[in-house]
Amino acid sequence: MKCVDIPAFLREDHEPKTRCERLSAALGGFQCENESVAPGISPGIIALDEPLVRYLLEDHIEEMPDGSKAVKPNAFSHAGTNGMSVDRRRHISNTHAAAEVARNYVGYVLATCANIRDIQAEGKRCFAVYDTALNINPAHADICQCVFAPKSQQAKYRRRLKDVFDRFPTPFEELSKSQEYLPTPPRSLCKVLVDRLKSLFRRRSAG
Amino acid sequence: MPWVFGEPNPVTRFTVSIEMRDPIAPGILKQIAEIHGRFRQELPRKIEQQLMALPLPFLPFSGPMVQQANFPHQLGGLVFDYVGPTGTTLRALNLIQNRVIYMTTQYNRWGETWPLAHRILSECGKIIIEANAISGILLEYQSTYQWDDDNAEFNLADFIRADSDLLPPSLIHRTSAVHSYNGWMERPNDDPPAARVDNVNVAIAEGPNLLGEPPTTRWQARIAVQHRLVFDAPIADRQQFFDRDADAVFPACVDRMHELNKNFVRRVLADAMIARVPGLAI
Amino acid sequence: MNHQLPLTLIVLANLPPTWGVGCDSPVLGDLVYEARLPTAMIDGHPDATASLLPGIAAEAGVQLLGPISPAHELDVLAGKLLSFGGYKPNWDGEQACSPSDDGVYDAIDFLSFLPQGIPTPKPMVLASGDVALYWDDGPLYAEIGFDGSHTYYAYAERPGSAAVHLDDEPIKKGFPPAVLALLGGGGTFVERAAA
């Protein structure tokens, strides 16, 4: 399997329960994290310090007796089956945010790519993170489990993944207020470079 | 119409039960526990209740007690039920002491509810009757209505029948809390010979306030009509009681009590309300 | 005043099926019960009215007050588990699998093995369609899951203790003692009923 085949595999394969397991077997390693798996759409490979957003449905949130909310472990269970969708916070677009609201997300949690990739069990990395950008959402990425073992072990990996994310959910509407939120439509990589060069030229002229 | 009920039917609890001459033995309860799979879809949860005999040699109870290593216990009761997401029982089969009770809070029409109740009670009853004769049958409907208008105008017109022969004549004129509990026994001219105890209870009182609303009087009416058949001679013949299709004692008696129940409710409710209750208008 | 009554209480209780020899017996002296005893039997002493746990059957003059029922939170838990039976494939919009009927029923059956003295677990459906119960208070985590095969897996971990990993355990075996130890459970059935 080639790295650029990953997005289609995770979206279109007919056996969702075992997709990440078969993907891991086909790739045999983490080399696809070092190149974009969706060139032309993706803003580029995911940096280690990038915050990743996991959106939460009502089914993913538990009401505590004191009225506070906590994230349920099942919010992270797709990582062990067909891939856990996340958004790259620095590249979320306004149009995509509006679409997600319409899908009834009620909250989100954050984790950095490095913390996710650092999760290990018995000396092996547990999760891979790929920049599986979509045309409608270039910020999209997937987290896929890479080691597979009896279910009691899977539960441990899922817990480890949960632990690197926020323990408590943030209301979804807070996402648009955050400093790193870019309210502009997605731009092509070339346009990004041209704009940055223009900005650099303006600063040098002013200086 | 100021009196309303939760659609589609004002019936909030339907109960039908079979009574045995003697308490149901633990061995019989165990047999019934083992057939839970036949009702799994409708009553998915099974709860086995243990009966324990605890010897208490001392009083008062606040004093130190002798602890024993274990107390003998045996199966003493059984519940198969279906609960809703808030933990409320939606339907249940309860075997306790000498009774097998089926209840549901989701009654809509007789034709939808009775087949399931009949099937479940028959499957259990056929096991029990082999060791324990059946002494009676009970059928009860509870229905609930709410006053949905200005409390200053509260009245029972268009709700309670003014000339009801089952209620005191003064009840129709009440404009506040009132109850009428009326019960009697008679001997219907049916087969098998039995005495029947009928109860017609009407209670009108302030209902609970709705969450989030300011406290205010919410008038609520509960009507319970119950029929209990007690056979002159307990029936131990399974075929006679269960197996003769519509002619079997069990469905035939329940069918008669169901029709009687509708008759009583028509004699309690005003015509305007009868017309609104599914299956009640003639 | 005569307190020497050879009284026997018949108690109808929801005990786990595995409750038996060696299990803690109810410590009656620690608990508050309610009952009404015939005053003639106890010389009409004003202190004689004892309180007994609801559910004491009528026996030797002790009045039946009703069967001991499961704690309401267990009914709520059962109701939530049963509601999972209505989940369709792709119930979360991310291609999650729907739970099987047997997965839901296995979880319901397992509730009858929940021991006394531990918090009530929370229910969830995983993307695989497995139904699971979990406890999570930060340092302590435990999860028991069901896929409809009438077996369960269990994972539990707390700082300072070895993690528990169990797979393909028959549900009939009951609640795993190793997980119970990590959850810090124990106690008697009346403690749960009295809670």
XYZ file of C-alpha atoms in Angstrom:
684
model
C 0.000 0.000 0.000
C 1.266 3.495 -0.776
C 0.922 6.337 1.693
C -1.410 8.248 -0.617
C -3.783 5.262 -0.529
C -4.422 5.737 3.194
C -7.268 8.317 3.015
C -9.293 6.246 0.562
C -8.669 3.082 2.550
C -9.904 4.662 5.752
C -13.002 6.114 4.079
C -14.114 3.449 1.666
C -13.110 0.017 2.927
C -16.103 -2.146 3.798
C -15.001 -3.595 7.113
C -14.828 -0.663 9.533
C -14.112 -2.783 12.615
C -10.696 -3.909 11.421
C -9.557 -1.098 9.144
C -6.771 0.258 11.320
C -5.557 -3.239 12.071
C -5.293 -4.115 8.377
C -3.786 -0.741 7.565
C -1.119 -1.253 10.180
C -0.332 -4.702 8.795
C -0.132 -3.361 5.242
C 2.157 -0.440 6.077
C 4.397 -2.258 8.529
C 5.706 0.971 10.060
C 5.290 4.718 10.508
C 6.966 5.954 7.357
C 3.746 7.548 6.082
C 3.834 10.032 8.930
C 6.908 11.607 7.292
C 5.103 12.491 4.082
C 1.704 13.944 3.321
C -0.834 11.225 2.562
C -3.101 13.807 0.879
C -0.769 16.049 -1.159
C -2.469 18.962 -2.862
C -5.183 19.138 -0.200
C -3.310 18.831 3.060
C -1.514 21.864 4.539
C 1.485 19.544 5.000
C 2.693 16.828 7.339
C 1.556 17.164 10.921
C 4.086 18.812 13.179
C 4.741 17.235 16.544
C 3.551 20.280 18.452
C 0.296 20.596 16.526
C -2.841 20.515 18.675
C -5.427 18.067 17.394
C -9.135 18.490 18.061
C -11.395 15.530 18.796
C -15.036 16.542 18.461
C -17.506 15.031 20.890
C -21.095 13.929 20.494
C -23.533 13.759 23.396
C -22.871 10.017 23.559
C -19.233 10.809 24.318
C -19.934 12.970 27.343
C -20.894 11.841 30.825
C -22.779 14.042 33.251
C -21.200 13.812 36.691
C -23.215 13.949 39.911
C -21.873 17.429 40.653
C -23.105 18.708 37.282
C -19.679 18.758 35.614
C -18.988 16.807 32.430
C -16.314 14.261 31.624
C -15.283 12.599 28.409
C -16.214 8.970 28.009
C -13.658 6.442 26.793
C -15.782 5.542 23.766
C -14.934 8.948 22.255
C -11.550 7.433 21.425
C -12.610 3.964 20.357
C -12.540 4.643 16.620
C -8.760 4.671 16.807
C -8.951 0.912 17.234
C -11.422 0.285 14.420
C -11.803 2.546 11.395
C -9.639 5.490 12.437
C -10.397 8.325 14.826
C -11.139 11.581 13.022
C -9.552 14.732 14.408
C -8.997 18.222 13.062
C -5.694 20.048 13.021
C -6.571 23.074 15.092
C -4.274 25.454 13.235
C -5.956 24.658 9.942
C -9.647 24.501 10.825
C -11.729 26.570 8.429
C -14.870 28.547 9.181
C -16.963 26.628 6.687
C -15.982 23.328 8.225
C -16.803 24.589 11.736
C -20.303 25.516 10.626
C -20.787 22.097 9.084
C -19.694 20.356 12.272
C -22.104 22.359 14.379
C -24.848 21.147 12.146
C -23.815 17.574 12.976
C -24.645 18.083 16.636
C -21.211 18.086 18.141
C -21.442 19.466 21.630
C -17.817 19.750 22.669
C -14.210 18.980 21.951
C -10.929 17.995 23.574
C -7.348 18.637 22.568
C -4.093 16.741 22.510
C -0.779 17.354 20.774
C 0.405 15.101 18.011
C 3.609 14.341 19.934
C 1.741 13.116 23.004
C -0.327 10.800 20.856
C 2.645 9.404 18.962
C 4.561 8.932 22.223
C 2.040 6.460 23.633
C 3.734 3.112 24.015
C 2.879 -0.325 25.322
C 5.393 -3.098 25.833
C 7.985 -0.970 24.059
C 5.897 -0.433 20.912
C 4.225 2.711 19.611
C 0.470 2.398 19.844
C -0.860 5.063 17.477
C -0.052 6.664 14.151
C -1.334 10.087 13.089
C -1.870 10.823 9.387
C -2.829 14.044 7.601
C -5.845 12.568 5.829
C -7.080 15.929 4.513
C -10.445 16.056 2.749
C -11.591 18.411 0.028
C -14.304 19.735 2.312
C -11.970 19.785 5.300
C -8.230 20.080 4.677
C -7.654 20.135 8.457
C -8.817 16.548 8.787
C -6.453 13.938 10.206
C -6.798 10.360 11.442
C -5.428 8.552 14.446
C -5.033 4.837 13.916
C -4.006 2.204 16.410
C -0.989 0.175 15.322
C -0.716 -2.665 17.823
C -3.506 -5.152 18.206
C -3.987 -7.532 21.061
C -6.854 -9.075 23.040
C -9.610 -6.671 23.989
C -8.394 -6.095 27.517
C -5.166 -4.697 26.035
C -7.119 -2.606 23.526
C -8.911 -1.078 26.480
C -5.539 -0.091 27.922
C -4.421 1.553 24.672
C -7.727 3.394 24.492
C -7.252 4.646 28.023
C -3.732 5.827 27.264
C -5.069 7.747 24.263
C -7.842 9.243 26.376
C -5.331 10.344 28.977
C -3.332 12.520 26.556
C -6.472 14.449 25.647
C -8.233 16.916 27.937
C -10.137 15.125 30.670
C -13.031 17.574 30.521
C -14.758 18.696 27.338
C -14.798 22.284 26.122
C -18.092 23.501 24.647
C -17.985 23.398 20.878
C -18.731 27.096 20.476
C -15.479 27.938 22.263
C -13.527 26.619 19.305
C -14.328 29.631 17.141
C -13.144 31.980 19.890
C -9.715 30.426 20.339
C -6.585 32.344 19.293
C -5.375 29.743 16.849
C -8.685 29.568 15.016
C -8.365 30.823 11.441
C -11.757 32.079 10.179
C -10.647 32.082 6.542
C -11.452 29.520 3.877
C -8.756 26.935 3.147
C -6.012 28.175 0.876
C -3.651 26.315 -1.370
C -0.055 25.915 -0.218
C 1.222 28.118 -3.045
C -1.049 30.980 -2.047
C 0.132 30.644 1.556
C 3.758 31.007 0.432
C 2.991 33.981 -1.819
C 1.116 35.769 0.960
C 3.939 35.197 3.393
C 6.489 36.541 0.914
C 4.329 39.617 0.337
C 4.029 40.135 4.060
C 7.788 39.791 4.464
C 8.363 42.303 1.627
C 5.990 44.808 3.265
C 7.808 44.548 6.600
C 11.223 45.042 4.951
C 9.925 48.056 3.040
C 8.524 49.584 6.238
C 11.720 48.844 8.149
C -61.699 20.394 26.582
C -60.031 21.272 29.890
C -59.430 17.643 30.953
C -56.574 16.032 29.057
C -54.525 12.869 29.193
C -51.170 11.685 27.872
C -51.735 10.477 24.335
C -52.566 8.063 22.957
C -54.405 6.506 25.904
C -55.163 7.672 29.472
C -54.296 4.217 30.814
C -51.068 4.623 32.763
C -50.854 1.106 34.201
C -52.367 -2.176 33.077
C -52.092 -5.211 35.336
C -53.230 -8.781 34.945
C -52.246 -11.495 37.396
C -52.874 -15.103 38.263
C -53.146 -16.108 41.900
C -52.214 -19.517 43.242
C -53.628 -21.356 46.176
C -50.159 -21.697 47.729
C -46.853 -19.813 47.525
C -44.823 -20.674 44.460
C -42.110 -23.136 45.422
C -38.450 -22.264 44.828
C -38.059 -25.199 42.457
C -40.884 -23.867 40.285
C -39.398 -20.388 40.325
C -36.138 -21.896 39.170
C -37.861 -23.586 36.241
C -39.416 -20.288 35.230
C -36.094 -18.475 35.603
C -34.676 -20.939 33.107
C -37.229 -20.036 30.428
C -36.462 -16.325 30.609
C -34.943 -16.617 27.135
C -38.449 -17.026 25.673
C -39.296 -13.468 26.758
C -35.869 -11.974 26.334
C -36.867 -9.467 23.706
C -39.863 -8.094 25.572
C -38.529 -8.458 29.122
C -34.744 -8.499 28.804
C -33.748 -8.138 32.447
C -34.043 -10.925 34.980
C -33.822 -10.333 38.720
C -33.778 -13.301 41.070
C -34.844 -12.483 44.599
C -33.537 -14.647 47.382
C -35.514 -15.593 50.433
C -33.446 -15.720 53.608
C -34.412 -16.828 57.080
C -32.522 -14.814 59.668
C -32.819 -16.036 63.235
C -32.882 -13.140 65.710
C -32.406 -14.375 69.237
C -32.142 -10.942 70.816
C -34.135 -7.735 71.076
C -33.972 -4.718 70.912
C -32.332 -4.777 67.503
C -30.018 -1.921 68.218
C -27.972 -4.215 70.412
C -25.059 -6.334 69.210
C -26.121 -9.213 67.026
C -24.585 -12.607 66.605
C -23.177 -12.933 63.116
C -23.334 -16.249 61.376
C -21.065 -17.478 58.650
C -23.980 -17.737 56.251
C -27.717 -17.819 56.227
C -29.686 -20.337 54.242
C -31.365 -18.770 51.258
C -33.410 -19.920 48.322
C -35.149 -18.402 45.348
C -38.158 -16.518 46.685
C -39.170 -14.175 43.890
C -38.506 -13.446 40.261
C -38.786 -10.361 38.082
C -38.461 -10.136 34.310
C -38.699 -6.538 33.194
C -37.954 -3.832 30.684
C -36.825 -0.483 32.035
C -36.579 2.805 30.203
C -33.483 5.020 30.042
C -34.462 6.803 33.251
C -34.848 3.529 35.122
C -38.655 3.528 35.040
C -40.271 0.130 34.646
C -42.100 0.023 31.333
C -43.325 -3.562 31.604
C -42.625 -6.379 34.006
C -43.494 -9.898 35.040
C -43.263 -10.420 38.779
C -43.503 -13.786 40.524
C -43.847 -13.284 44.226
C -45.408 -15.302 47.003
C -48.496 -16.813 45.361
C -48.953 -14.459 42.426
C -47.706 -14.041 38.882
C -48.224 -10.437 37.863
C -47.795 -8.831 34.459
C -47.894 -5.057 34.251
C -47.168 -2.436 31.648
C -47.152 1.342 31.678
C -47.285 1.485 27.891
C -50.858 0.399 27.274
C -52.415 1.631 24.049
C -54.990 -0.880 22.865
C -56.220 -4.200 24.196
C -55.383 -5.941 20.955
C -51.759 -4.858 21.264
C -51.248 -5.511 24.986
C -53.220 -8.638 25.783
C -51.494 -11.050 23.358
C -48.122 -10.457 25.019
C -49.542 -10.613 28.548
C -51.458 -13.773 27.639
C -48.389 -15.455 26.168
C -46.105 -14.643 29.071
C -48.565 -15.516 31.823
C -49.570 -18.719 30.051
C -45.993 -19.912 29.597
C -45.278 -19.356 33.272
C -48.695 -20.497 34.446
C -48.420 -23.819 32.623
C -45.328 -24.616 34.678
C -46.817 -23.465 37.960
C -50.184 -25.188 37.585
C -48.493 -28.591 37.494
C -47.655 -28.154 41.181
C -49.959 -25.420 42.409
C -53.633 -24.903 41.625
C -54.800 -21.517 40.434
C -57.218 -19.786 42.760
C -57.950 -16.529 40.979
C -57.336 -13.915 38.320
C -56.984 -10.164 38.677
C -57.344 -7.435 36.078
C -56.762 -3.748 36.765
C -56.615 -0.565 34.751
C -55.283 2.692 36.175
C -55.782 5.846 34.145
C -54.680 9.409 34.735
C -56.083 12.736 33.564
C -55.037 16.351 34.118
C -56.946 19.623 34.338
C -55.387 21.873 31.721
C -57.242 25.131 32.197
C -57.633 28.043 34.625
C -57.791 26.604 38.139
C -60.466 29.139 39.004
C -62.729 27.307 36.535
C -61.890 23.814 37.837
C -64.846 21.450 37.561
C -65.676 17.848 36.672
C -68.244 18.486 33.949
C -67.387 16.767 30.663
C -65.097 14.502 32.645
C -67.184 12.585 35.212
C -70.657 11.304 34.441
C -73.179 13.371 36.372
C -75.566 10.476 36.957
C -72.950 7.761 37.521
C -74.291 4.806 39.496
C -70.759 3.927 40.613
C -69.954 7.253 42.281
C -71.635 9.301 45.014
C -74.059 11.855 43.501
C -72.222 14.738 45.160
C -68.917 14.007 43.447
C -69.807 15.745 40.191
C -70.278 19.015 42.053
C -66.830 19.030 43.677
C -64.409 21.808 42.798
C -61.447 20.641 44.831
C -59.818 17.426 46.038
C -62.198 14.472 46.347
C -62.069 10.702 46.341
C -64.505 7.857 46.016
C -63.421 4.294 46.774
C -66.186 1.850 46.031
C -65.901 -1.935 46.140
C -68.262 -4.875 46.286
C -68.475 -8.572 45.740
C -70.865 -10.487 43.545
C -71.217 -13.902 42.004
C -71.366 -13.746 38.226
C -73.298 -16.457 36.468
C -70.230 -17.722 34.606
C -68.175 -20.841 34.404
C -66.167 -21.807 36.445
C -68.079 -20.717 39.541
C -66.395 -17.850 41.303
C -66.860 -14.752 43.399
C -65.772 -11.491 41.889
C -64.578 -8.445 43.803
C -64.873 -5.183 41.872
C -63.293 -1.900 42.877
C -63.885 1.512 41.350
C -61.606 4.161 42.809
C -61.631 7.770 41.707
C -59.206 10.206 43.313
C -58.779 13.852 42.368
C -55.973 15.771 43.982
C -53.159 18.161 43.293
C -50.604 16.590 41.025
C -46.826 17.113 41.071
C -45.489 20.377 39.690
C -43.592 20.160 36.439
C -39.836 20.699 36.639
C -38.901 24.311 35.926
C -42.395 25.657 36.415
C -43.393 27.815 39.385
C -45.317 25.874 42.023
C -48.980 25.962 41.213
C -51.956 23.717 41.683
C -52.127 21.086 38.983
C -55.252 19.051 39.341
C -54.899 15.407 38.495
C -57.458 12.621 38.467
C -56.641 8.931 38.876
C -59.207 6.293 38.116
C -58.482 2.680 39.058
C -60.926 -0.066 38.145
C -60.037 -3.547 39.352
C -61.666 -6.953 39.126
C -60.564 -9.947 41.125
C -62.021 -13.353 40.405
C -61.737 -15.969 43.156
C -62.696 -19.459 42.024
C -64.874 -21.546 44.286
C -62.487 -24.417 43.658
C -58.860 -23.789 42.633
C -58.145 -25.127 39.150
C -55.331 -27.619 38.677
C -56.211 -28.721 35.157
C -53.743 -27.137 32.777
C -55.753 -27.900 29.692
C -58.915 -26.473 31.177
C -57.162 -23.286 32.282
C -54.717 -22.603 29.457
C -54.863 -24.941 26.532
C -58.297 -24.672 25.000
C -57.495 -21.544 22.973
C -60.223 -18.924 23.413
C -62.383 -21.311 25.442
C -59.724 -21.884 28.053
C -60.615 -20.462 31.467
C -57.805 -17.930 31.512
C -58.436 -15.990 28.292
C -62.205 -16.358 28.607
C -62.261 -14.892 32.136
C -59.870 -12.085 31.308
C -61.844 -11.211 28.219
C -65.029 -10.937 30.271
C -63.283 -8.811 32.898
C -61.876 -6.574 30.187
C -65.368 -5.939 28.786
C -66.692 -5.385 32.296
C -63.903 -2.908 32.907
C -64.883 -0.873 29.877
C -68.479 -0.984 31.030
C -67.534 0.407 34.433
C -65.332 3.123 32.969
C -68.195 4.198 30.696
C -70.373 4.473 33.794
C -67.779 6.743 35.428
C -66.698 9.017 32.566
C -68.836 11.616 30.844
C -69.785 10.963 27.211
C -67.495 13.738 26.037
C -64.477 11.998 27.605
C -65.554 8.511 26.491
C -65.514 9.716 22.912
C -61.855 10.656 23.272
C -60.526 7.438 24.825
C -59.431 4.891 22.198
C -61.480 1.722 22.295
C -64.000 2.991 24.828
C -66.773 4.446 22.679
C -69.453 1.912 21.780
C -39.639 -6.595 79.967
C -39.310 -9.650 77.793
C -36.866 -9.300 74.941
C -36.100 -12.950 74.564
C -38.165 -13.650 71.472
C -37.190 -16.530 69.169
C -38.057 -14.413 66.171
C -37.233 -15.334 62.619
C -37.130 -12.721 59.909
C -37.805 -13.695 56.343
C -36.031 -11.318 54.047
C -36.618 -11.067 50.320
C -33.474 -9.670 48.829
C -31.678 -9.267 45.537
C -28.507 -11.164 46.221
C -25.971 -11.905 43.527
C -26.311 -15.533 42.412
C -22.799 -16.201 43.691
C -23.626 -15.065 47.227
C -23.292 -17.960 49.571
C -20.985 -19.707 51.989
C -18.120 -17.538 53.052
C -19.771 -14.282 51.988
C -20.316 -11.592 54.559
C -23.527 -11.991 56.427
C -25.742 -8.992 56.990
C -24.629 -7.074 60.027
C -28.033 -6.312 61.380
C -26.828 -4.350 64.351
C -25.253 -1.710 62.122
C -28.325 -1.002 60.104
C -31.588 0.777 60.450
C -34.646 -1.360 59.904
C -38.323 -0.758 60.117
C -40.947 -3.128 61.344
C -43.965 -3.139 63.517
C -44.035 -5.759 66.223
C -47.129 -6.700 68.098
C -46.780 -4.732 71.318
C -48.441 -7.506 73.267
C -45.427 -9.696 72.603
C -43.019 -7.156 74.011
C -45.011 -5.951 76.979
C -45.916 -2.695 75.330
C -42.549 -1.125 76.084
C -42.233 2.185 74.185
C -38.703 1.305 73.037
C -39.798 -1.999 71.657
C -40.625 -0.806 68.202
C -37.518 -1.715 66.315
C -36.662 -0.564 62.862
C -36.058 -3.219 60.255
C -34.994 -3.024 56.673
C -37.979 -2.785 54.332
C -38.648 -6.208 52.929
C -39.140 -8.236 56.041
C -41.816 -10.781 55.295
C -44.671 -11.493 57.596
C -43.437 -14.163 59.978
C -44.032 -14.704 63.646
C -45.741 -11.371 63.996
C -43.335 -9.332 61.879
C -45.175 -7.337 59.231
C -44.180 -7.464 55.590
C -43.141 -4.065 54.337
C -42.238 -4.960 50.783
C -39.398 -6.602 48.890
C -35.943 -5.087 48.845
C -35.551 -3.526 45.431
C -32.395 -2.898 43.425
C -30.945 0.537 44.019
C -32.510 3.002 41.609
C -29.188 3.762 39.947
C -29.009 0.138 38.831
C -32.409 0.511 37.213
C -31.182 3.631 35.437
C -28.046 1.774 34.325
C -30.141 -1.117 33.027
C -32.394 1.308 31.196
C -29.438 2.989 29.503
C -27.989 -0.361 28.471
C -31.321 -1.391 26.994
C -31.516 1.872 25.077
C -28.307 0.859 23.259
C -30.356 -1.837 21.572
C -31.899 0.900 19.445
C -28.570 2.082 18.030
C -28.349 1.641 14.276
C -25.142 1.081 12.253
C -23.236 4.375 11.910
C -25.042 5.653 14.992
C -22.381 8.298 15.550
C -21.931 9.398 11.961
C -18.377 7.985 11.993
C -19.267 4.436 10.937
C -19.524 3.021 14.448
C -20.997 -0.477 14.561
C -24.315 -1.065 16.291
C -24.370 -3.294 19.361
C -25.842 -6.761 18.998
C -28.880 -7.771 21.035
C -26.762 -10.394 22.788
C -24.143 -7.769 23.632
C -26.805 -5.707 25.376
C -28.315 -8.744 27.090
C -24.915 -9.948 28.283
C -24.282 -6.555 29.873
C -27.737 -6.648 31.500
C -27.108 -10.150 32.842
C -23.763 -9.048 34.218
C -25.454 -6.392 36.336
C -26.774 -9.134 38.584
C -23.154 -9.881 39.513
C -22.273 -6.338 40.549
C -20.979 -6.671 44.094
C -21.864 -4.485 47.005
C -19.755 -1.577 48.081
C -18.470 -0.397 44.690
C -19.644 2.631 42.722
C -22.177 2.036 39.994
C -20.372 1.808 36.653
C -21.222 3.917 33.626
C -22.330 2.381 30.337
C -21.032 3.045 26.839
C -21.011 1.655 23.306
C -17.661 1.436 21.549
C -17.073 2.005 17.847
C -16.747 -1.771 17.482
C -20.329 -2.207 18.758
C -19.162 -3.742 22.024
C -21.146 -2.653 25.078
C -19.022 -1.798 28.090
C -19.255 -0.726 31.700
C -16.524 1.497 33.056
C -15.298 3.212 36.198
C -13.024 6.236 35.812
C -12.014 8.534 38.615
C -8.704 9.601 37.139
C -6.035 7.410 38.745
C -8.351 4.404 38.878
C -9.799 2.996 35.694
C -11.703 -0.203 35.041
C -13.617 -1.405 32.010
C -15.624 -4.575 31.412
C -16.964 -5.157 27.906
C -19.363 -7.485 26.109
C -19.563 -8.467 22.461
C -22.507 -10.833 22.689
C -20.481 -14.024 22.983
C -21.616 -14.500 26.616
C -18.068 -13.704 27.701
C -16.469 -10.509 28.838
C -13.090 -8.801 28.779
C -11.869 -6.766 31.733
C -9.126 -4.210 32.148
C -8.401 -2.385 35.385
C -5.531 -0.274 36.576
C -4.700 1.887 39.551
C -1.388 3.351 40.706
C 0.552 1.017 42.916
C -1.247 -2.122 41.742
C -0.619 -4.540 38.924
C -2.984 -4.031 36.016
C -5.742 -6.579 35.497
C -6.207 -8.073 32.045
C -8.883 -10.725 31.477
C -10.283 -11.935 28.179
C -13.018 -14.373 27.128
C -14.247 -14.829 30.688
C -17.664 -16.510 30.826
C -20.249 -14.146 32.258
C -21.472 -16.921 34.523
C -18.205 -16.706 36.412
C -19.438 -13.449 37.841
C -17.616 -10.279 38.759
C -13.837 -10.678 38.495
C -12.311 -10.637 41.982
C -9.133 -8.981 40.692
C -11.119 -6.008 39.401
C -13.162 -5.894 42.593
C -9.959 -5.669 44.587
C -8.830 -2.641 42.580
C -12.222 -0.999 42.876
C -11.968 -1.444 46.638
C -15.273 -3.278 46.922
C -16.710 -5.402 49.674
C -19.494 -5.127 52.177
C -22.855 -6.782 52.412
C -26.038 -6.783 50.461
C -27.895 -4.825 53.112
C -25.333 -2.038 52.848
C -26.248 -1.640 49.207
C -29.952 -1.873 49.945
C -29.604 0.557 52.801
C -27.611 3.024 50.676
